[in-house]
C-alpha positions in Angstrom: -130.3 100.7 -112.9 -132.3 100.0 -115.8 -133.2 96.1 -116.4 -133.7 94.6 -119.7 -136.0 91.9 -119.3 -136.6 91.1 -123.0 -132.9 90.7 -123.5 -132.8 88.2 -120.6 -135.3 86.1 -121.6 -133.9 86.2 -124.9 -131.0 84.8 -123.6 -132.1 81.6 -121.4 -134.6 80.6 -123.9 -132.2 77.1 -123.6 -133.5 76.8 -119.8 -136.4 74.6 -121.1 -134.4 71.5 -122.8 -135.5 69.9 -119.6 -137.6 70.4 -116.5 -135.2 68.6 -113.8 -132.7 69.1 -110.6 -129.3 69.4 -112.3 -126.5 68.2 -109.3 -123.1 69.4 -111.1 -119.9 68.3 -109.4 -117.4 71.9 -110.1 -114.0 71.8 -110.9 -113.4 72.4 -107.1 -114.8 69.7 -105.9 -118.0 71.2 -104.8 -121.5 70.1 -105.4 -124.1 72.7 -106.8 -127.8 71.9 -107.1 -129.5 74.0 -109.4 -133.1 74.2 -108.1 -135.6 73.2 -111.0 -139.0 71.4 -111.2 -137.8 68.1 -110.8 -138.8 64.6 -111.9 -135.6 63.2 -111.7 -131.7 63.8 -110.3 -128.6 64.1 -112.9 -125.9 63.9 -112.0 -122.7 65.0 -114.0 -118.9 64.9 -113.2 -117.2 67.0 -116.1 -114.0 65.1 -115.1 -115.7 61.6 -115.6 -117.2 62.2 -118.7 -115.8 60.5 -121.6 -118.2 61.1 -124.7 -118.6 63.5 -127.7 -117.9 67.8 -126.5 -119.1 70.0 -128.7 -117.7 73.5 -128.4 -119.5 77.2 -129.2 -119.6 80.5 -128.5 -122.6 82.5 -127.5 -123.1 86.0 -125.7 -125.0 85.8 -122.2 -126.3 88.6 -120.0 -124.2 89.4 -116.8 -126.7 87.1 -114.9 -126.0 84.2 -116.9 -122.9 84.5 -117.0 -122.5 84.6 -113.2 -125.1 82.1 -112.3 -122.5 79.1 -112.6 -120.0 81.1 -111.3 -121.0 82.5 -108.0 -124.0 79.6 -107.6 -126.8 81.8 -107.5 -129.8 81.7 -110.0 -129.8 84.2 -112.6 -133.1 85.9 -111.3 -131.6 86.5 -107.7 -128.7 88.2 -109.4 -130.3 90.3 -111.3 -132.4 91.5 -108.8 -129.6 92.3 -106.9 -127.8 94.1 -109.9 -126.1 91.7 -112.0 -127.7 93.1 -115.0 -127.4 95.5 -118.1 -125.0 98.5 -117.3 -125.9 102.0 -117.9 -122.7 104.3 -118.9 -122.7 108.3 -118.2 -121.6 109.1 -121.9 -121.8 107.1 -125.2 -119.3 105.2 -126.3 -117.7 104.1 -123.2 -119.4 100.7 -123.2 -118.0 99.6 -126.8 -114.6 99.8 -125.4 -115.1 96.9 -123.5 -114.7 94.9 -126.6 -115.3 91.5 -124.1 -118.9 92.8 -123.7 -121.3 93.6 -126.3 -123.5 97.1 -126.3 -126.2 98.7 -126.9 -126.9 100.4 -130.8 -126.8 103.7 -128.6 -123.5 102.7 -127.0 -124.3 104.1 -123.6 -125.1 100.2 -122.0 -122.9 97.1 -121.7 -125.8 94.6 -122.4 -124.1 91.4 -121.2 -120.7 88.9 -122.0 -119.8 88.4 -125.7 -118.1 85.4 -127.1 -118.6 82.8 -124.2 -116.9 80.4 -124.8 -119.3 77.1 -123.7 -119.1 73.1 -124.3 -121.8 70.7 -124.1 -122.1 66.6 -124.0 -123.5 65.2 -127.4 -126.6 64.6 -125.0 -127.1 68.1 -124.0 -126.3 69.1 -127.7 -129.0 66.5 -129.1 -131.9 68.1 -126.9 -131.4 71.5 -128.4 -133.3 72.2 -131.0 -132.6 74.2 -134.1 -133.7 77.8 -132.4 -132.0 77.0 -129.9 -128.8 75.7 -131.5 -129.0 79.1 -133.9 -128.0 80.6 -130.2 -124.4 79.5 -130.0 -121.5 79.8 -132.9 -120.3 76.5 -132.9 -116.4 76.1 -133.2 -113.1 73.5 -132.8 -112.2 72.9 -129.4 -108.5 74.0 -129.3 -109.3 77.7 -129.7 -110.6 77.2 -125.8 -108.4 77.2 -122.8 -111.7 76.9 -120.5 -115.2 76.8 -120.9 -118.2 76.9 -119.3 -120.8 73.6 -119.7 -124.5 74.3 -120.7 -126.1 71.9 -118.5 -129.1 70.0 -119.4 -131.6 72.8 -117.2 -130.3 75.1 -119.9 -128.4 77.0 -117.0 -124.0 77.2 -117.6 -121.8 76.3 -114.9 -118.7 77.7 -113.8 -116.0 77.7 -116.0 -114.5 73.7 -116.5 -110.1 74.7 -116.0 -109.0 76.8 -113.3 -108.3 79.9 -113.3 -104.2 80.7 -113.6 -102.8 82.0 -110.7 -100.5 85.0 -110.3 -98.3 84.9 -107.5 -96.7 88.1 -105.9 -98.9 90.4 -106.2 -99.2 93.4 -103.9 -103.3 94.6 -103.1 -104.3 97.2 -101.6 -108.4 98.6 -100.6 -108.4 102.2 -100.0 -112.1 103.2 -98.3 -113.6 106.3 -97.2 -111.9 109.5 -97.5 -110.3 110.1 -101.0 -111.7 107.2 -103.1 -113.7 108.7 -105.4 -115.1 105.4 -107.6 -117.2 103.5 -105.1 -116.9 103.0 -101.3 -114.3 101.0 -102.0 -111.2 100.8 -104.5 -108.9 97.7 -104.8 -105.0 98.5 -106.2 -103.4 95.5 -107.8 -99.6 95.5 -108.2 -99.3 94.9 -111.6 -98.9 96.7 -115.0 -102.5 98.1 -116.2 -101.8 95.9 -119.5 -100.5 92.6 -117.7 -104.5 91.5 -117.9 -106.2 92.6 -121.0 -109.5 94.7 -120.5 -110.1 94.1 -124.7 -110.2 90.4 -123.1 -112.0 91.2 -120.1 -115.9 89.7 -119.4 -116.1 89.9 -116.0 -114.7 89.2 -112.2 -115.4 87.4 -109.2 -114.4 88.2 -105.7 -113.8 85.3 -103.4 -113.9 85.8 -99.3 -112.0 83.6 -97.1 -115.8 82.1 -96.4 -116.1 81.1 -99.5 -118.7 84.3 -100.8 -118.5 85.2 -104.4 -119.2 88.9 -105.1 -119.4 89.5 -108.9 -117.8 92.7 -111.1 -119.1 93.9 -113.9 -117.5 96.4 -116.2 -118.2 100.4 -115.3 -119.8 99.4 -111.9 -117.2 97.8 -111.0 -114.2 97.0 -113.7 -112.4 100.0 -115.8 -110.3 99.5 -118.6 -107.6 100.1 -116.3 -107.6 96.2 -114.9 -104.7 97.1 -112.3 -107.7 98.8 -110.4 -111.5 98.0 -109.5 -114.1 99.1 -107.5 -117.2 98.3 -105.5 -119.9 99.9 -103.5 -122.1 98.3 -100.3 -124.6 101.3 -100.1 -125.9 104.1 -102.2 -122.9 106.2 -103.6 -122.4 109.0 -106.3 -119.3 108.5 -108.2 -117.5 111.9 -110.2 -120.2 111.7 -113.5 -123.4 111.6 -111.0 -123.9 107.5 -111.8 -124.6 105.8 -108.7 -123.2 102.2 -108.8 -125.4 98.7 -108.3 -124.2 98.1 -104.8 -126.6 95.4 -104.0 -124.7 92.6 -105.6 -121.5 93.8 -103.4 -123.3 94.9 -99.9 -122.1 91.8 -98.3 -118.6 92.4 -98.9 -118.5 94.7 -95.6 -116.2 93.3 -93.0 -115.4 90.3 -94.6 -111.9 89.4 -96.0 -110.9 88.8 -99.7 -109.3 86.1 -100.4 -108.9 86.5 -104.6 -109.8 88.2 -107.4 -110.7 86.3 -110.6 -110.5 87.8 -113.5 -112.7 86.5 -116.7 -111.1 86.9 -120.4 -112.3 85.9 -123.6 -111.1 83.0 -124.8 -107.8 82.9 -122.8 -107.2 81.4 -119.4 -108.7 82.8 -116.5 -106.4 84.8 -114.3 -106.7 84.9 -110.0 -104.9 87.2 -107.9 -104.5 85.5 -104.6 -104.9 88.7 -101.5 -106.1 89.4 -97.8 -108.1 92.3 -97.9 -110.1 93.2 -95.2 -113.2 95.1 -95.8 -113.4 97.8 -93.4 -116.8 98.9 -92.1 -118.7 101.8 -93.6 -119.6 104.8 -90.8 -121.1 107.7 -90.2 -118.7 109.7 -88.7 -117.1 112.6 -90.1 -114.6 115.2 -90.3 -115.3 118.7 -91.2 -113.7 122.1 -90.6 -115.0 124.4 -87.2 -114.7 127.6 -88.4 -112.2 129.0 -90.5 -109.0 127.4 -91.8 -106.8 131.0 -91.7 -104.0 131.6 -93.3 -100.9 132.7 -91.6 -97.4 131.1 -90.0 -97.6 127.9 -88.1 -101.6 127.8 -88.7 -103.9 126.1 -86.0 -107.1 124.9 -87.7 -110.2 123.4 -85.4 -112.1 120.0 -86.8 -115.1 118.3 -85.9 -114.9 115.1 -85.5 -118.1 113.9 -85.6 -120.3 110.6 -84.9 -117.2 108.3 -84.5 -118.0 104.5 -83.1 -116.6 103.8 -79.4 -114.6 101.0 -81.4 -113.3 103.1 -84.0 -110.2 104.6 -82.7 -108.6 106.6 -85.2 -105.8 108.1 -85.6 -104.0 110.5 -88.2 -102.5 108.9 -91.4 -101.6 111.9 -93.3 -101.7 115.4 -93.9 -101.0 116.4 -97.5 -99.9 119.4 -98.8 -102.0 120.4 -102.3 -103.8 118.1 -104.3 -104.5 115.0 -106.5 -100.9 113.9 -108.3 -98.9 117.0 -107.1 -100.1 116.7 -103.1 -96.8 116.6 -100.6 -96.9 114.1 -97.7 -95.7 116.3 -94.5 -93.4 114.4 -92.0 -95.0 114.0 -88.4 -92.4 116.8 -87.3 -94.5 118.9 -89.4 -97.5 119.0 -87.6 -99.6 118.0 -84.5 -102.6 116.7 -83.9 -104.8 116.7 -80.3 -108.6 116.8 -79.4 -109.5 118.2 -82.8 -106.8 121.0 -82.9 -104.1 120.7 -85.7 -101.4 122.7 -85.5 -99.0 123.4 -88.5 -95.5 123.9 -88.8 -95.3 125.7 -91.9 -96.5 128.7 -93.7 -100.5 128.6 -94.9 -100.9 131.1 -97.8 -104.1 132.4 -99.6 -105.7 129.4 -101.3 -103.3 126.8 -100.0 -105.3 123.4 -99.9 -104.1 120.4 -97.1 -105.8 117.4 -96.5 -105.7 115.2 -93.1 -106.7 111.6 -93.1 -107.7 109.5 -90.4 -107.7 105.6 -90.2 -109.0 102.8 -88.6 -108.4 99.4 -88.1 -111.9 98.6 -88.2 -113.7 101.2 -89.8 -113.3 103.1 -93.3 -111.1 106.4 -93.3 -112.5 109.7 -93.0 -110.9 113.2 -93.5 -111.6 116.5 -95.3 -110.1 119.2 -97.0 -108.4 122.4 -95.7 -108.8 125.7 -97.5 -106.7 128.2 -95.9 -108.0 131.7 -96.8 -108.6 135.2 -95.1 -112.5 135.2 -94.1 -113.2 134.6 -90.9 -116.1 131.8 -90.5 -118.1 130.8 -87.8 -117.6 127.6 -86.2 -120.3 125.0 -85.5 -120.5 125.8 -81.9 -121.2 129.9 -83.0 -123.7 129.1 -85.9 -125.4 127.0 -82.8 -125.1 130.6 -80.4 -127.2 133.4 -82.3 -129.6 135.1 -80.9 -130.2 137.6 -78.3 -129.1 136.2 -74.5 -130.4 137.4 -70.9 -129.3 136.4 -67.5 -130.5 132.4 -66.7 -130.6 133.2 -63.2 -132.6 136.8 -63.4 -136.2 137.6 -63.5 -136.1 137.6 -67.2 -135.0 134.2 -66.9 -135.8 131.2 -64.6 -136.0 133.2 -61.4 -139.1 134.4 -62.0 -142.0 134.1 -59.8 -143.8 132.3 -62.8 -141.7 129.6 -62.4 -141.5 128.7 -58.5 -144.3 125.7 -59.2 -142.2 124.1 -61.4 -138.9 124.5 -59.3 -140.8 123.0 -56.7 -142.6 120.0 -59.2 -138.5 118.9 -60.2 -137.1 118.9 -56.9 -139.8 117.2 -55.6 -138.9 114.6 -58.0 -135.8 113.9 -56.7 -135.9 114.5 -52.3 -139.6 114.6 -52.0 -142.6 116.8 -51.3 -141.7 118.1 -47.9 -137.9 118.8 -48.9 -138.8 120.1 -52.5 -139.2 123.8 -51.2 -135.7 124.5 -49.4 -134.2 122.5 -52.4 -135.6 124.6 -55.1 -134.1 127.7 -52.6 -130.8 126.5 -52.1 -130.7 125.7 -55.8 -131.5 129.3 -57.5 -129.6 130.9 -54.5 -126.4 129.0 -55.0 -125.8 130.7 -58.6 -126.7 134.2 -57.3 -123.6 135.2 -55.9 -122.3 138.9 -55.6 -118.8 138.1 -55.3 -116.5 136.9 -57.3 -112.3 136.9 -57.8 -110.3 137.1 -54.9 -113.2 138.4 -52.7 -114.6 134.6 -53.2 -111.9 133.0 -52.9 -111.6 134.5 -49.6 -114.9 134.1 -48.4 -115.9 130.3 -50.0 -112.3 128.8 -50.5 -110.7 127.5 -52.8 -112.1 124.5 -53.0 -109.3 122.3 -52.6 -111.5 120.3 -49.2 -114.8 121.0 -51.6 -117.3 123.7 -51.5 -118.6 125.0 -48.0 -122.4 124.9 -47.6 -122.9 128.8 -47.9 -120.8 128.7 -51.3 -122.3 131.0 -54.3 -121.6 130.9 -57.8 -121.9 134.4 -59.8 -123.5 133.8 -62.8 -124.9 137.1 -63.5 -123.6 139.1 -66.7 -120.6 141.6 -65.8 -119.2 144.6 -67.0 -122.5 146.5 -67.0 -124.1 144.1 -69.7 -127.5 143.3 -69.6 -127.9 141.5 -73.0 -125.6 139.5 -75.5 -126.1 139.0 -79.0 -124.7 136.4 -80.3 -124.3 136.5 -84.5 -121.9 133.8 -85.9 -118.6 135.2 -85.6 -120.0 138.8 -84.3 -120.9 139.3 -80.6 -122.5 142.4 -79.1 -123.0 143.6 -75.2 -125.5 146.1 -74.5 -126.7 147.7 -71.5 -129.7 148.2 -70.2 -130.4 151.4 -72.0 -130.0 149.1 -75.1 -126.8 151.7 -75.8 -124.0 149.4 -77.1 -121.4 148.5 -74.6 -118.4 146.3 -77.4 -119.0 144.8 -80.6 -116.1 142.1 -82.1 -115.5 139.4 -84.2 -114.8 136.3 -82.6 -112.1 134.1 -84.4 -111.6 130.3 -82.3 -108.0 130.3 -81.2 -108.1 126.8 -79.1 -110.2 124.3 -76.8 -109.7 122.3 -73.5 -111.3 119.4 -73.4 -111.1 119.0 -69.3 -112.8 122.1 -68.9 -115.3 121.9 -72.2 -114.1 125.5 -73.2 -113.7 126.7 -76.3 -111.6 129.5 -76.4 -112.5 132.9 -78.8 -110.5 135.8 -79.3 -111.5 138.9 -80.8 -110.2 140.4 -84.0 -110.2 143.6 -83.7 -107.1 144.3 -81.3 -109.0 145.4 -78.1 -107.2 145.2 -74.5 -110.5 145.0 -72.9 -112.5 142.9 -70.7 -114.0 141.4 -74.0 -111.3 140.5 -75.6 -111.6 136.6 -74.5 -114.9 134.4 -74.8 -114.5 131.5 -73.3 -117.5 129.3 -74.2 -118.8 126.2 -72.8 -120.2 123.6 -75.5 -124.0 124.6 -74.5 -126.3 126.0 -76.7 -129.9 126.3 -77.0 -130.3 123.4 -79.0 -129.0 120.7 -76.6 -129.0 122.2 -73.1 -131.6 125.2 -73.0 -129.3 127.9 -72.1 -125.6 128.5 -72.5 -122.2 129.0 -70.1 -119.4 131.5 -70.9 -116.8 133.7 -69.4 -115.5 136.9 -70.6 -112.6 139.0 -70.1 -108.6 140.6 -70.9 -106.6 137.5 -69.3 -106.9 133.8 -70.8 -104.6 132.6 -68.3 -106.7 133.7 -65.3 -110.5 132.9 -67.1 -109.3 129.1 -66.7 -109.2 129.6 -62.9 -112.6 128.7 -61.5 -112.5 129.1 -57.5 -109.3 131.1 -57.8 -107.8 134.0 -59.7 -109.2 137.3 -61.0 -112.4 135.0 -62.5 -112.8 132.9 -59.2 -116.8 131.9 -58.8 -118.3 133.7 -61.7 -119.3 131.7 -64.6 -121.9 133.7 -67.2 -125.1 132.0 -68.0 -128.1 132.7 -70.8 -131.1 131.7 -72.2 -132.7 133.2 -75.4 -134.5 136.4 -74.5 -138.6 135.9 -74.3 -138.5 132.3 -74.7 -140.4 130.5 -71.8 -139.7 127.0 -73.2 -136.2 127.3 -72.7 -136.5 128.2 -69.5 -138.5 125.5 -68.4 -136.5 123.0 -70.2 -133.1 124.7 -68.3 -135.0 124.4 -65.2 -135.7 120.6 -65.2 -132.0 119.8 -66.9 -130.5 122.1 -63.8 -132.6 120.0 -61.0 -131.6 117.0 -62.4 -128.1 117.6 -63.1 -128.0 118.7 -58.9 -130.2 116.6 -57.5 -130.1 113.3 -59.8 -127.7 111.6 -58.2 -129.8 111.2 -55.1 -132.1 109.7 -57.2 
C-alpha cells in the first residue's frame, strides 16, 4: 500500500479553523468527541440548530471521509489502510466515477464530490484558501450531507441512510473465494445501487464496530458483491489487499452494510452474517487422484482445530460456471477416503468442500489422471531400511548403556537391567502365524509373560528401499529379491494402516504393504507388514500374519536409533511412571 501523505495534508488543511474538543451529537443519537488541543468544549446538535447552512462539495481522501463515519481519527485510519488505492492495471480506478484518480489512472486517490454543509459560524472562520477547497452549491441538490465541524474534521453523514428490506446475504470464506478471505453476496440486481454513484461503505457489527470499504480493496463495480480481507492475502492479479482496516471483523457478526453514493441517499442493507474464523488447516490430495470407475481418492486433512468439526458440503463435478453439484448418493466420504460413484476420466477435475460452523471452509481440487504419485506418508519413507531390532539396528552391543540409562528412568537402577532385557527380547520372536498363535494365544485374556513379537524382515529380505511410490527388497547378497510400485488403495484408522498395493499384477508375498503412519521424521523408525492376503495382514495375534509386525530404521544412522530407543522405553515403561 503506497500512502500519499502530501495529498492528505492537502486535504485537512481546514483542521486548523480552531484548536478545540469538538462534542458532536450524530444523527443516531450518539455522542462523539473528537480529541483536539482544547481550550474549550462545543457542543453542537445538528437537529437543534436553527441558523444559516451553507452547502458545498469538496473531494476528501478515504480517511477523511471515514473519520466521521466510523469515529476514528483520520491518522489511525490511515495507518491501518484507509488510504489511496493502488490498481493492478490502468484505468480501472477512473471507472469509479464517485472517486477521483490519479493522472496515471492506476490509484483511486480519495472521495470526489462530497457533498458537506456548514453553520454560517463554521463557514465565517474559513478563510479564503480554505473556502477555495469546497464548490459551494444550493442546498436541494443534497439528500444528506456531511457537517465540517469547527476542528476542521466532517462528521458522519446528517440523514440516514435508506434502508432496503428483504434482502438475501450471504459470506462465502475459505475454499473457492478467490477476492479476499472473505466475499459477501447481496441479493439484489448488480445495477439496483449505482457503482458510478458509489464513494464508499461501512460495515456495522451487532457491537456496534464500523469496518470501512473502499473501492478495489474492497468494493467492485459490481455493488451486488464485496469483499474483505483480515490477514495477508493474494487475490488473482498478485495485489494483496489492505486487510488492517478489516482484521477485526473475524468472528464478529454483521449487522448492515451501508453503502455511500454521490449525491443521492445513502442505502443500508440490514444482514446477520457471521464471520467465521480463519485457520490453518487444510486439505490436499495423498497421492494420486487415478482415474478409473467408481474412483477412491485419499486426502489429507491437515491441522484442523478440536472445535472445528467439519463436514462435507459438496463435491463438484468440473469447474467455475459449468461445475455439477453431485447428490450425496453419488459419493462417500470417511476418515479422509472419498469414494466415487461415477466414472473419472483423463483430466476430469472435482472439487470437495468442507464447512464449519465456526471456522472458514477448506477444500481442494481433484485432478484425476494416469500417473501414479506418491502420497505424503511415502515421500516421508525413502531411504534405505534395516532391521530395528538387529545388530545393525538398536540391538547392538553399542547401545546396551543407553537401554539401561531409559529404563532406569522409569523402574529404577536395580530393575533397569532385566527391563532393558525383557524389552529387546519381547520383539525377537521366531515365530509367527498359527505357530504363535498356538504357543502365546490369542490374546483374547491379554498377552502371557513369555509372549514375543517378530519383528524381523521376512521373505529372505535383509534391506528395504523405500523411493516414493517404488519399493525394493534385497537380500543379503544385495541381489534384488521384488521391485513394485506402490499405489494407496485404503486406510484403517483403528489400526493406523495404510494400505498399498502393487501395480504391477504380482501374486506374491509383496503384493500388500501395509504401513503404519511412522516414519523417520516423527518416530525414528517405521512399522509395516508385507504379504499376498489383505484380509489376513489385519490379523495381529491370529491368522497367517499372527505376531509378526516388520520394523526399520534408516541404514547407518546412529541418531535414529537412539532416538527409537528412548521413544520404545517410554512408550513400554511410561506408564509406570
Amino acid at each position: 500500500m503506497k500512502k500519499s501523505f502530501i495529498l492528505v495534508a492537502s486535504f485537512l488543511f481546514a483542521c486548523s479553523i480552531q484548536a478545540q474538543n469538538i462534542r458532536v451529537n450524530l444523527v443516531d443519537g450518539t455522542n462523539v468527541v473528537y480529541a483536539k488541543d482544547s481550550v474549550s468544549n462545543v457542543e453542537f446538535n445538528p437537529g437543534e440548530y436553527t441558523g444559516k447552512t451553507y452547502y458545498a462539495t469538496t473531494n476528501m481522501s478515504f480517511a477523511e471521509f471515514f473519520e466521521g463515519e466510523l469515529r476514528v481519527p483520520a491518522d489511525d485510519l490511515i495507518a491501518d489502510g484507509v488510504d489511496v488505492v493502488t490498481s493492478a492495471t490502468n484505468g480501472k480506478a477512473s471507472r469509479f466515477t464517485g472517486c477521483f484518480a490519479s493522472e496515471s489512472g492506476n490509484q483511486i486517490l480519495g472521495v470526489k464530490d462530497v457533498s458537506v454543509s456548514m453553520t454560517e459560524e463554521v463557514y465565517n472562520a474559513l478563510t479564503e484558501d480554505q473556502k477555495s477547497r469546497f464548490t459551494f452549491v444550493e442546498d436541494s441538490v443534497f439528500a444528506s450531507s456531511k457537517r465540517l465541524l469547527p476542528n476542521g474534521s466532517f462528521s458522519a453523514y446528517t440523514s440516514a441512510p435508506v434502508v432496503m428490506e428483504g434482502v438475501t446475504t450471504t459470506l462465502s470464506g475459505g475454499n473457492g473465494v478467490n477476492w479476499g478471505n472473505y466475499v459477501i453476496s447481496l441479493g439484489i440486481d448488480r445495477t439496483a445501487i449505482p457503482s458510478a454513484d458509489l464513494q464508499g461503505a461501512v460495515l456495522t457489527t451487532t457491537t456496534g464496530q464500523k469496518f470501512a470499504l473502499t473501492p478495489l480493496y474492497n468494493l467492485w463495480l459490481n455493488t451486488a458483491e464485496l469483499a474483505f480481507c483480515v490477514k495477508d492475502f493474494t487475490e488473482p492479479h498478485g495485489n494483496h489487499p489492505a486487510f488492517n482496516h478489516t482484521a477485526g471483523l473475524q468472528g464478529k457478526t454483521i449487522s448492515s452494510v451501508t453503502y455511500f453514493l454521490k449525491g443521492k441517499d445513502n442505502v443500508t442493507i440490514p444482514c446477520n452474517i457471521y464471520v467465521k474464523q480463519q485457520t490453518s488447516a487444510s486439505v490436499v490430495v495423498d497421492g494420486s487422484a487415478q482415474a478409473g470407475i467408481n474412483p477412491t481418492v485419499f486426502l489429507n486433512v491437515k491441522d484442523v482445530p478440536s472445535d472445528a468439526n467439519y463436514t462435507v458440503a459438496s463435491l463438484k463435478k468440473g469447474s467455475g460456471r459449468n461445475a455439477v453439484v453431485l447428490s450425496e448418493d453419488k459419493f462417500k466420504y470417511a476418515d479422509g477416503i472419498l469414494s466415487i460413484t461415477d466414472t473419472a476420466k483423463v483430466g476430469d477435475v472435482y472439487n470437495i468442500s468442507f464447512n464449519s460452523d465456526k471456522y472458514i471452509s477448506i477444500g481442494t481440487t481433484i485432478n484425476f489422471g494416469s500417473d501414479i504419485k506418491p502420497t505424503e506418508l511415502q515421500s516421508k519413507l525413502t531411504g534405505t531400511y534395516v532391521e530395528l531390532f538387529s545388530e545393525d539396528g538398536v540391538i547392538s552391543s553399542k547401545w546396551d548403556s543407553l537401554w539401561i540409562a531409559e529404563c532406569e528412568k522409569y523402574v529404577g537402577k536395580e530393575l533397569a537391567p532385566s527391563a532393558a532385557e525383557k524389552l529387546k527380547n519381547s520383539m525377537l520372536g521366531n515365530l509367527i502365524g498359527e505357530d504363535a498363535t498356538a504357543k502365546f494365544g490369542d490374546a483374547s485374556n491379554g498377552f502371557t509373560d513369555d509372549m514375543q513379537f517378530s519383528c524381523h524382515f521376512i521373505q529372505s529380505v535383509s534391506k528395504f528401499i523405500f523411493d516414493g511410490t517404488l519399493i525394493k527388497g534385497l537380500a543379503a547378497d544385495s541381489s534384488e529379491i521384488f521391485s513394485h510400485n506402490y499405489i494407496k488403495i485404503g486406510y484403517n484408522a483403528d489400526l493406523d494402516f495404510h494400505f498399498f498395493k502393487s501395480v504391477d499384477d504380482n501374486e506374491d508375498e509383496f503384493k500388500y504393504f501395509f504401513m503404519r503412519s511412522d516414519n523417520p521424521d516423527d518416530t525414528y523408525h517405521i512399522e509395516f507388514r508385507y504379504g499376498s492376503d489383505e484380509k489376513e495382514l489385519i490379523g495381529f495375534t491370529t491368522g497367517k500374519y499372527a505376531y509378526w509386525m516388520a520394523a526399520g530404521v534408516l541404514e547407518n544412522n546412529d541418531k535414529q536409533c537412539e532416538e527409537s530407543i528412548r521413544l520404545f522405553i517410554k512408550e513400554n515403561l511410561g506408564a509406570n511412571k
